[in-house]
Amino acid sequence: MFTKVLVAEDYEIANQGIIKVIQEGLGIQNIHESKYCDDAYLKFRKAFQENEPFELLITDLSFKEDHKVQIRTSGIDLIQDIRKIQPNINVIVYSQESRPDKINMLFQKLDINGYVCKGQNAVRELVSCVQGVFRGDTVLPPEVTEASTDNIVNLDDFDIMLLEELSQGLTKKEIVQKLKKLKITPNSESTIDKKLSKLFDDFKAKNTTHLVAIVKDLGLL
Amino acid sequence: MFTKVLVAEDYEIANQGIIKVIQEGLGIQNIHESKYCDDAYLKFRKAFQENEPFELLITDLSFKEDHKVQIRTSGIDLIQDIRKIQPNINVIVYSQESRPDKINMLFQKLDINGYVCKGQNAVRELVSCVQGVFRGDTVLPPEVTEASTDNIVNLDDFDIMLLEELSQGLTKKEIVQKLKKLKITPNSESTIDKKLSKLFDDFKAKNTTHLVAIVKDLGLL
DNA sequence: GAAGTCCTTACGGATTTCCGTAATCGAAGG
DNA sequence: CCTTCGATTACGGAAATCCGTAAGGACTTC
C-alpha cells in the first residue's frame, strides 16, 4: 500500500475525515494535510527535493478564497504544477462535482488516477479507490460508470466561451466585436446564432437566459 | 463537557471528520453517528426512552436523496421532531449555508444553539461552538456576526418567483399569463419590467441572462 | 383638501433575440 | 473533375427585451 500521502482539502473537517478513513481503513500512517493549494505544492516540492516524495495526492478541486492570497486557486492548478515536478504521481480527486462530463474531463485532460464524489458512500469509495489506484487501475466513480454515454452534451472551448460571455451579459454583437478584436474565428453573428441554436437543442433550452441557467445548474460554468 | 453526542450528516467523510474533531479536541467519547434523518431520529428516541438521552445533536441541514425512502428529508425536520421529544436538547447545525439571513432564520425559527459553516476553519469553530453551547451560550458563526448588513440585496418572494420563472426560460408575456391565471398581483408586463429593472440595478446586471447568472452564482436560486 | 410618495399600469421605440432561407468556401471521396 | 458535406457567413422578419415617459390609484403628511 502507499506509505506517504498528501491530502489537500480546504475544509478542515473533510480533511480530518479523509485522514481518519485512510488511516483506519488502509493502515496508512504517513499522511500530510494542506488547506491551501500553494502550501500543498510547497510540501510536495520539499518532499521531492529531499528524496522522500509523496506517492499519492488526494485533492479537492475548489478551494475557497480567503485572506491568504494564493497563486493556485484550484485543485486543477495544483495537479498540473505537481505533475511538472513528478509526472508519475498518483492523483485522486475528491470533490463535490458529480457531472459525468466534468469528471471525464479530469481524466482526459489531467490524467488523474481516481475520482471520488463527496457523498454518502464516500468512505467505501475512497478506500476502494485508493486500493485500485495502488494496483495501477484508473478508478472512475459510479456516477460516471453508471451514467452511460447517453445524455451527455459535449461542449468545445468555443461553446464554453460563448456561454461564459453570455452569462456575463454580453450581447451577441458585443461578442462578435470581442472575437474580431481577438482575431478568433468564427466571428460572425450568424455563426454564433447557429452555435447557440445547437446549444438550445442540446440542452432543451427555450432562450439564452434559460440556457445559461441550465448550464450553471449543471456546474459547467 | 457533553458526554453523549449524536452526529447526523449524510456525507460519510464529513461525518468521520466531525467525530474525529470532537473526540480529539474535546475528549468526548460517546459519539453516535447517522447518515439519515430518520435513523438519527430513531436513535434519539430510543436513547431517550431508555433514559440515556443524548445531550447534543450536531446535524447537517441537507441530506441527499438516495434509494432509502425517508420521512424526514432535511435537518430542519429532524430538529423539529427531536425537539418534540426532548425540547431542551442542544442543537448545533453544521452546514454549507453561509447566507446570514438563512442562518438567522435557524436561530429564530428553530431556536438552535449554535451554527458552524462547513469551511476552512470549521475545526476550531466547531470546537469552540460545542464549548460555548455547553456553557449555555448561543453561538453565531463569524459569517453572521461579521456580515454587516451592507451589500446585501433583499429579495422578496415576488422577486424570487420572477427570477425562478426567468431562469426556466419563460418570457415576460408568459409570466404575465401565469400570474393572471394564478390571480397573483401585480401582473402587468409593465410592472414586471419595472421590478426587473430594479433587480438589474441591484445586482449590476446588464440584461436578464446576466442577472440570472449572477443570482445563480450567489446561490439565491 | 393639497402635495408628495409609492406602486401599478399603459404605451412607444430602439435594440436584441431567435429562427428561418440561402449563398459561399474548403475538405473529402469517388 | 465533380459532387457532397459541413462550417461559415449574409440577410430578413416576427417576437422579445430594455428603457424611457406618463397617467391613475392608494396612502401618508401637513
Coordinates of C-alpha atoms (C1' of nucleotides) in Angstrom, one line a residue:
Chain A
M1 CA 0.0 0.0 0.0
F2 CA 1.0 3.6 -0.4
T3 CA 3.1 4.8 2.5
K4 CA 3.2 8.6 2.1
V5 CA 0.1 10.6 1.2
L6 CA -0.8 14.2 0.9
V7 CA -4.3 15.4 1.4
A8 CA -5.2 18.8 0.0
E9 CA -8.7 20.0 1.1
D10 CA -9.6 23.4 2.4
Y11 CA -12.5 22.2 4.5
E12 CA -10.8 21.1 7.7
I13 CA -13.4 18.7 8.8
A14 CA -13.5 16.9 5.4
N15 CA -9.7 16.9 5.7
Q16 CA -9.8 15.2 9.0
G17 CA -12.4 12.8 7.7
I18 CA -10.2 11.7 4.8
I19 CA -7.3 11.2 7.1
K20 CA -9.3 9.2 9.5
V21 CA -10.6 7.0 6.8
I22 CA -7.3 6.2 5.0
Q23 CA -5.6 5.7 8.4
E24 CA -8.1 3.3 9.8
G25 CA -9.3 1.8 6.6
L26 CA -6.0 1.3 4.8
G27 CA -3.4 1.5 7.6
I28 CA -1.5 4.4 6.0
Q29 CA 0.2 6.3 8.7
N30 CA 2.4 8.9 7.0
I31 CA -0.4 11.4 6.0
H32 CA 0.2 15.1 5.5
E33 CA -2.5 17.7 5.1
S34 CA -2.9 21.1 3.5
K35 CA -5.7 23.6 3.5
Y36 CA -4.2 25.6 0.6
C37 CA -3.0 24.7 -2.9
D38 CA 0.2 26.7 -2.6
D39 CA 1.0 25.1 0.7
A40 CA 0.3 21.7 -0.7
Y41 CA 2.6 22.4 -3.6
L42 CA 5.4 23.5 -1.4
K43 CA 5.1 20.5 0.9
F44 CA 5.2 18.4 -2.2
R45 CA 8.3 20.0 -3.7
K46 CA 10.1 19.9 -0.5
A47 CA 9.4 16.2 0.0
F48 CA 10.5 15.5 -3.6
Q49 CA 13.7 17.5 -3.2
E50 CA 14.6 15.7 0.0
N51 CA 14.1 12.4 -1.8
E52 CA 11.2 11.4 0.3
P53 CA 8.5 12.0 -2.3
F54 CA 4.8 11.6 -1.8
E55 CA 3.3 8.6 -3.6
L56 CA -0.3 9.8 -3.7
L57 CA -2.1 13.1 -3.8
I58 CA -5.7 13.3 -2.7
T59 CA -7.1 16.7 -3.5
D60 CA -10.3 18.7 -3.7
L61 CA -10.9 20.8 -6.7
S62 CA -12.4 24.0 -5.4
F63 CA -10.6 25.9 -2.7
K64 CA -12.4 28.8 -1.2
E65 CA -10.8 32.2 -1.3
D66 CA -9.9 33.7 2.0
H67 CA -7.5 36.4 3.2
K68 CA -4.4 34.5 2.1
V69 CA -3.5 35.4 -1.4
Q70 CA -2.9 32.2 -3.4
I71 CA -1.2 31.7 -6.7
R72 CA -3.1 28.4 -7.2
T73 CA -6.8 28.7 -6.6
S74 CA -8.0 25.3 -7.7
G75 CA -7.0 21.7 -7.4
I76 CA -6.6 21.7 -11.2
D77 CA -3.7 24.2 -11.0
L78 CA -2.2 22.2 -8.1
I79 CA -2.3 18.9 -10.1
Q80 CA -0.8 20.5 -13.1
D81 CA 2.0 22.1 -11.2
I82 CA 2.8 19.0 -9.2
R83 CA 2.8 16.9 -12.3
K84 CA 5.6 19.2 -13.7
I85 CA 7.8 18.0 -10.8
Q86 CA 6.8 14.4 -10.6
P87 CA 4.9 13.4 -13.7
N88 CA 4.1 9.9 -12.4
I89 CA 2.5 10.9 -9.1
N90 CA -0.8 9.2 -8.4
V91 CA -3.7 11.7 -8.1
I92 CA -7.1 11.1 -6.6
V93 CA -9.6 13.9 -6.8
Y94 CA -12.2 14.1 -4.0
S95 CA -14.8 16.7 -4.9
Q96 CA -18.4 17.7 -4.9
E97 CA -18.7 17.6 -8.7
S98 CA -20.9 14.8 -9.9
R99 CA -21.4 15.7 -13.5
P100 CA -20.0 12.9 -15.7
D101 CA -18.7 15.2 -18.4
K102 CA -16.8 17.3 -15.9
I103 CA -15.3 14.3 -14.2
N104 CA -14.4 12.8 -17.5
M105 CA -12.6 16.0 -18.4
L106 CA -10.4 15.5 -15.4
F107 CA -9.4 12.0 -16.5
Q108 CA -8.8 13.2 -20.1
K109 CA -7.0 16.5 -19.6
L110 CA -5.3 15.9 -16.2
D111 CA -4.9 12.2 -16.5
I112 CA -5.9 11.7 -12.9
N113 CA -5.9 8.2 -11.5
G114 CA -9.1 8.2 -9.5
Y115 CA -12.1 10.2 -8.6
V116 CA -14.4 10.1 -5.5
C117 CA -17.5 12.1 -5.2
K118 CA -18.2 13.8 -1.8
G119 CA -21.2 11.9 -0.8
Q120 CA -22.9 9.3 1.2
N121 CA -20.8 6.4 0.3
A122 CA -17.5 8.3 0.1
V123 CA -15.8 6.2 2.8
R124 CA -16.1 2.9 0.9
E125 CA -15.5 4.6 -2.4
L126 CA -12.4 6.3 -1.2
V127 CA -10.9 3.2 0.3
S128 CA -11.5 1.1 -2.8
C129 CA -10.3 4.0 -5.0
V130 CA -7.0 4.2 -3.2
Q131 CA -6.7 0.4 -3.4
G132 CA -7.5 0.5 -7.1
V133 CA -5.0 3.2 -7.8
F134 CA -2.4 1.4 -5.9
R135 CA -2.9 -1.6 -8.2
G136 CA -2.4 0.8 -11.1
D137 CA -6.1 1.0 -12.1
T138 CA -7.9 4.1 -13.2
V139 CA -10.8 4.3 -10.9
L140 CA -14.0 6.0 -12.2
P141 CA -16.7 6.8 -9.7
P142 CA -20.1 5.1 -10.0
E143 CA -21.5 8.5 -11.1
V144 CA -19.6 8.1 -14.3
T145 CA -19.7 4.4 -14.9
E146 CA -23.4 4.2 -14.3
A147 CA -24.2 7.2 -16.4
S148 CA -23.9 5.6 -19.8
T149 CA -22.6 7.9 -22.5
D150 CA -26.1 9.0 -23.3
N151 CA -27.5 12.3 -22.3
I152 CA -24.0 13.9 -22.4
V153 CA -23.5 17.1 -24.3
N154 CA -20.0 17.7 -25.4
L155 CA -19.0 21.3 -25.3
D156 CA -15.9 22.5 -27.1
D157 CA -13.9 25.5 -26.0
F158 CA -15.8 27.8 -28.3
D159 CA -19.1 26.8 -26.7
I160 CA -17.8 27.4 -23.3
M161 CA -16.5 30.8 -24.2
L162 CA -19.8 31.7 -25.7
L163 CA -21.7 30.6 -22.6
E164 CA -19.3 32.4 -20.5
E165 CA -19.7 35.7 -22.4
L166 CA -23.4 35.4 -22.4
S167 CA -23.6 34.7 -18.7
Q168 CA -21.6 37.9 -18.3
G169 CA -24.3 39.8 -20.0
L170 CA -22.6 40.5 -23.4
T171 CA -24.9 40.7 -26.4
K172 CA -24.1 38.8 -29.5
K173 CA -23.0 41.9 -31.2
E174 CA -20.6 42.6 -28.4
I175 CA -19.3 39.0 -28.5
V176 CA -18.7 39.4 -32.3
Q177 CA -16.7 42.6 -31.6
K178 CA -14.7 40.9 -29.0
L179 CA -13.9 37.9 -31.2
K180 CA -12.8 40.1 -34.1
K181 CA -10.6 42.1 -31.8
L182 CA -9.0 38.9 -30.5
K183 CA -8.8 37.6 -34.1
I184 CA -10.7 34.5 -33.2
T185 CA -12.7 32.7 -35.9
P186 CA -15.5 32.1 -36.5
N187 CA -16.7 35.5 -35.6
S188 CA -19.9 36.3 -37.5
E189 CA -23.1 36.9 -35.7
S190 CA -24.7 34.4 -37.9
T191 CA -22.4 31.6 -36.9
I192 CA -22.8 32.5 -33.2
D193 CA -26.6 32.3 -33.8
K194 CA -26.1 28.8 -35.3
K195 CA -24.0 27.6 -32.4
L196 CA -26.4 28.9 -29.9
S197 CA -29.3 27.3 -31.7
K198 CA -27.5 24.0 -31.4
L199 CA -26.9 24.5 -27.7
F200 CA -30.6 25.3 -27.3
D201 CA -31.4 22.0 -28.9
D202 CA -28.8 20.1 -26.9
F203 CA -29.9 21.4 -23.5
K204 CA -33.6 21.8 -24.4
A205 CA -33.4 25.5 -23.6
K206 CA -36.0 28.0 -24.6
N207 CA -33.8 31.0 -24.8
T208 CA -30.5 32.4 -23.7
T209 CA -31.4 33.0 -20.2
H210 CA -32.8 29.5 -19.8
L211 CA -29.6 28.1 -21.4
V212 CA -27.3 29.9 -19.0
A213 CA -29.4 28.8 -16.0
I214 CA -29.3 25.2 -17.1
V215 CA -25.6 25.3 -17.7
K216 CA -25.0 27.0 -14.4
D217 CA -27.0 24.3 -12.6
L218 CA -25.0 21.6 -14.3
G219 CA -21.9 23.3 -13.0
L220 CA -20.4 23.6 -16.4
L221 CA -19.7 27.3 -16.0
Chain B
M1 CA -18.4 18.7 28.9
F2 CA -21.1 16.8 27.0
T3 CA -20.8 13.1 27.3
K4 CA -23.3 11.8 24.7
V5 CA -23.5 13.2 21.3
L6 CA -25.3 12.4 18.1
V7 CA -23.8 13.4 14.7
A8 CA -26.3 13.4 11.8
E9 CA -24.5 14.0 8.5
D10 CA -25.0 12.1 5.3
Y11 CA -21.6 12.7 3.9
E12 CA -19.6 9.9 5.5
I13 CA -16.3 11.6 5.4
A14 CA -17.6 14.8 6.9
N15 CA -19.2 12.6 9.5
Q16 CA -15.9 10.9 10.3
G17 CA -14.3 14.3 10.4
I18 CA -16.7 15.7 13.0
I19 CA -16.3 12.7 15.2
K20 CA -12.5 12.9 15.0
V21 CA -12.6 16.6 15.9
I22 CA -14.9 16.4 18.9
Q23 CA -13.2 13.2 20.1
E24 CA -9.7 14.5 19.9
G25 CA -10.5 18.2 20.6
L26 CA -13.0 17.8 23.4
G27 CA -12.4 14.4 24.7
I28 CA -16.0 13.3 24.1
Q29 CA -16.1 9.5 23.7
N30 CA -19.7 8.5 23.5
I31 CA -20.4 9.7 19.9
H32 CA -23.0 8.2 17.7
E33 CA -23.5 8.8 14.0
S34 CA -26.2 8.7 11.5
K35 CA -26.4 9.1 7.7
Y36 CA -30.1 9.5 7.6
C37 CA -32.5 11.8 9.4
D38 CA -35.0 9.0 10.1
D39 CA -32.2 6.9 11.6
A40 CA -31.0 9.8 13.7
Y41 CA -34.5 10.3 15.0
L42 CA -34.9 6.6 15.9
K43 CA -31.5 6.5 17.7
F44 CA -32.6 9.6 19.5
R45 CA -35.9 8.3 20.6
K46 CA -34.5 5.0 21.7
A47 CA -31.9 6.7 23.8
F48 CA -34.5 8.9 25.4
Q49 CA -36.8 6.1 26.2
E50 CA -34.0 4.1 27.7
N51 CA -33.2 7.0 29.9
E52 CA -29.8 7.5 28.4
P53 CA -30.6 10.6 26.3
F54 CA -28.3 12.5 24.0
E55 CA -27.2 15.8 25.3
L56 CA -26.2 17.3 22.0
L57 CA -27.2 16.9 18.3
I58 CA -24.8 18.0 15.6
T59 CA -26.6 17.9 12.3
D60 CA -26.3 18.9 8.7
L61 CA -29.3 20.6 7.0
S62 CA -29.4 18.9 3.6
F63 CA -29.5 15.2 3.2
K64 CA -29.2 13.9 -0.3
E65 CA -31.9 11.6 -1.5
D66 CA -30.9 8.1 -2.3
H67 CA -32.6 4.7 -2.6
K68 CA -33.8 4.7 1.0
V69 CA -37.2 6.4 1.3
Q70 CA -37.1 8.8 4.1
I71 CA -39.8 10.5 6.0
R72 CA -37.6 13.4 7.1
T73 CA -35.5 14.8 4.3
S74 CA -33.8 17.7 6.0
G75 CA -32.1 18.5 9.2
I76 CA -34.9 21.0 9.9
D77 CA -37.4 18.3 10.0
L78 CA -35.1 16.3 12.2
I79 CA -34.6 19.1 14.7
Q80 CA -38.3 19.8 14.9
D81 CA -39.2 16.2 15.5
I82 CA -36.5 15.7 18.1
R83 CA -37.5 18.9 19.9
K84 CA -41.0 17.4 20.3
I85 CA -39.5 14.6 22.4
Q86 CA -36.8 16.5 24.3
P87 CA -37.4 20.2 24.0
N88 CA -34.3 21.3 25.8
I89 CA -31.8 19.3 23.6
N90 CA -28.8 21.2 22.5
V91 CA -28.6 21.5 18.7
I92 CA -25.7 22.6 16.6
V93 CA -26.2 22.9 12.9
Y94 CA -23.1 22.2 10.7
S95 CA -23.9 23.1 7.1
Q96 CA -22.7 24.6 3.9
E97 CA -25.1 27.6 4.1
S98 CA -23.3 30.8 4.6
R99 CA -26.0 33.4 3.9
P100 CA -26.7 35.4 7.1
D101 CA -30.4 35.7 6.6
K102 CA -30.8 31.9 6.2
I103 CA -28.7 31.2 9.2
N104 CA -30.5 33.8 11.3
M105 CA -33.7 32.0 10.4
L106 CA -32.5 28.9 12.0
F107 CA -31.8 30.6 15.3
Q108 CA -35.2 32.4 15.2
K109 CA -37.5 29.6 14.0
L110 CA -35.7 26.5 15.3
D111 CA -34.1 28.0 18.3
I112 CA -30.8 26.2 17.6
N113 CA -27.9 26.7 20.0
G114 CA -25.1 27.0 17.6
Y115 CA -24.1 27.1 13.9
V116 CA -20.9 26.2 12.2
C117 CA -20.2 26.7 8.5
K118 CA -18.5 24.0 6.6
G119 CA -15.4 25.7 5.7
Q120 CA -11.7 26.3 6.2
N121 CA -11.8 27.0 9.9
A122 CA -14.5 24.6 10.8
V123 CA -12.4 22.6 13.2
R124 CA -11.7 25.5 15.5
E125 CA -15.2 26.9 15.1
L126 CA -16.8 23.5 15.9
V127 CA -14.8 23.0 19.0
S128 CA -15.4 26.5 20.4
C129 CA -19.1 26.2 19.3
V130 CA -19.5 23.0 21.3
Q131 CA -17.8 24.6 24.3
G132 CA -19.9 27.7 24.0
V133 CA -23.1 25.7 23.8
F134 CA -22.1 23.6 26.8
R135 CA -21.7 26.9 28.7
G136 CA -25.3 27.8 27.7
D137 CA -24.3 30.3 25.0
T138 CA -25.9 30.8 21.7
V139 CA -23.0 30.6 19.2
L140 CA -23.3 32.5 16.0
P141 CA -20.8 31.9 13.2
P142 CA -18.4 34.6 12.1
E143 CA -20.2 34.7 8.8
V144 CA -23.2 36.2 10.6
T145 CA -21.5 38.4 13.2
E146 CA -19.1 39.9 10.7
A147 CA -21.5 40.4 7.9
S148 CA -22.5 43.9 8.2
T149 CA -25.9 44.4 6.6
D150 CA -24.4 46.3 3.7
N151 CA -24.1 45.0 0.2
I152 CA -27.0 42.6 0.7
V153 CA -29.8 42.8 -1.7
N154 CA -33.1 41.8 -0.1
L155 CA -35.3 39.8 -2.4
D156 CA -39.0 39.4 -1.6
D157 CA -41.0 36.4 -2.7
F158 CA -42.1 38.1 -5.9
D159 CA -38.6 38.8 -6.9
I160 CA -37.6 35.2 -6.3
M161 CA -40.5 33.9 -8.3
L162 CA -39.7 36.2 -11.1
L163 CA -36.1 35.1 -11.2
E164 CA -37.2 31.5 -10.9
E165 CA -39.5 31.8 -13.9
L166 CA -36.9 33.6 -16.0
S167 CA -34.3 31.0 -15.3
Q168 CA -36.8 28.5 -16.5
G169 CA -36.9 30.3 -19.8
L170 CA -40.3 31.9 -19.6
T171 CA -40.8 35.2 -21.4
K172 CA -42.3 38.1 -19.6
K173 CA -45.5 37.6 -21.5
E174 CA -45.7 34.1 -20.3
I175 CA -45.0 35.1 -16.8
V176 CA -47.8 37.7 -17.1
Q177 CA -50.2 34.9 -18.2
K178 CA -49.1 32.6 -15.4
L179 CA -49.6 35.3 -12.8
K180 CA -53.1 36.2 -14.1
K181 CA -54.0 32.5 -14.2
L182 CA -52.9 32.2 -10.5
K183 CA -54.6 35.5 -9.7
I184 CA -51.4 37.0 -8.3
T185 CA -51.0 40.7 -8.5
P186 CA -49.2 42.7 -9.7
N187 CA -49.4 41.0 -13.1
S188 CA -48.8 43.6 -15.8
E189 CA -45.9 43.3 -18.1
S190 CA -45.1 46.9 -17.2
T191 CA -44.7 46.2 -13.5
I192 CA -42.6 43.2 -14.2
D193 CA -40.4 45.3 -16.4
K194 CA -40.0 47.8 -13.5
K195 CA -39.2 45.1 -11.0
L196 CA -36.7 43.6 -13.3
S197 CA -35.1 47.0 -13.9
K198 CA -34.7 47.4 -10.2
L199 CA -33.0 43.9 -10.0
F200 CA -30.7 45.0 -12.8
D201 CA -29.7 48.0 -10.7
D202 CA -29.4 46.0 -7.5
F203 CA -27.1 43.3 -9.0
K204 CA -25.5 45.5 -11.6
A205 CA -26.7 43.2 -14.3
K206 CA -26.7 44.2 -18.0
N207 CA -29.6 42.0 -19.0
T208 CA -31.8 39.1 -18.0
T209 CA -29.3 36.5 -18.8
H210 CA -26.6 38.3 -16.8
L211 CA -29.0 38.7 -13.9
V212 CA -29.9 35.0 -13.7
A213 CA -26.2 34.1 -14.0
I214 CA -25.3 36.4 -11.1
V215 CA -28.2 35.1 -8.9
K216 CA -27.3 31.5 -9.7
D217 CA -23.7 32.2 -8.7
L218 CA -24.8 33.8 -5.4
G219 CA -26.8 30.6 -4.8
L220 CA -30.0 32.5 -4.4
L221 CA -31.8 30.3 -6.8
Chain C
dG1 C1' -58.1 69.5 0.8
dA2 C1' -53.4 69.7 -1.3
dA3 C1' -49.0 67.9 -2.0
dG4 C1' -45.9 64.2 -2.0
dT5 C1' -44.7 59.3 -2.4
dC6 C1' -45.1 54.7 -3.8
dC7 C1' -47.0 51.1 -6.6
dT8 C1' -49.2 49.7 -10.6
dT9 C1' -50.3 50.1 -15.4
dA10 C1' -50.1 51.6 -20.4
dC11 C1' -47.5 52.7 -24.4
dG12 C1' -43.8 53.6 -27.7
dG13 C1' -39.4 52.9 -29.7
dA14 C1' -34.6 51.4 -30.2
dT15 C1' -32.2 47.3 -29.8
dT16 C1' -31.7 42.4 -29.4
dT17 C1' -33.1 37.7 -29.8
dC18 C1' -34.5 33.8 -32.3
dC19 C1' -35.1 31.3 -36.4
dG20 C1' -35.8 30.8 -41.0
dT21 C1' -33.6 30.7 -46.0
dA22 C1' -29.7 31.0 -48.9
dA23 C1' -25.0 31.8 -50.7
dT24 C1' -20.0 30.8 -50.3
dC25 C1' -16.0 28.1 -49.4
dG26 C1' -12.8 24.3 -48.3
dA27 C1' -12.1 19.4 -47.5
dA28 C1' -13.1 14.6 -48.6
dG29 C1' -14.2 11.0 -51.7
dG30 C1' -15.5 8.6 -56.0
Chain D
dC1 C1' -13.3 16.9 -62.2
dC2 C1' -17.4 16.9 -59.9
dT3 C1' -20.3 16.1 -56.0
dT4 C1' -21.3 16.0 -51.4
dC5 C1' -20.9 17.6 -46.8
dG6 C1' -20.0 20.6 -43.1
dA7 C1' -18.8 25.0 -41.5
dT8 C1' -19.2 29.9 -42.1
dT9 C1' -21.4 34.0 -43.4
dA10 C1' -25.3 37.2 -45.1
dC11 C1' -29.8 38.7 -44.7
dG12 C1' -34.7 39.4 -43.2
dG13 C1' -38.6 39.3 -40.2
dA14 C1' -41.5 38.2 -36.1
dA15 C1' -41.0 38.3 -31.4
dA16 C1' -38.9 39.8 -27.1
dT17 C1' -36.1 42.8 -24.4
dC18 C1' -34.8 47.1 -22.4
dC19 C1' -35.8 51.6 -21.1
dG20 C1' -37.9 55.8 -21.4
dT21 C1' -42.3 58.8 -20.4
dA22 C1' -46.8 59.3 -18.5
dA23 C1' -51.0 58.5 -16.1
dG24 C1' -54.0 56.7 -12.4
dG25 C1' -54.9 55.0 -7.6
dA26 C1' -53.8 54.3 -2.6
dC27 C1' -51.6 56.1 1.1
dT28 C1' -49.4 59.4 4.3
dT29 C1' -48.4 64.2 5.9
dC30 C1' -49.1 68.7 6.5

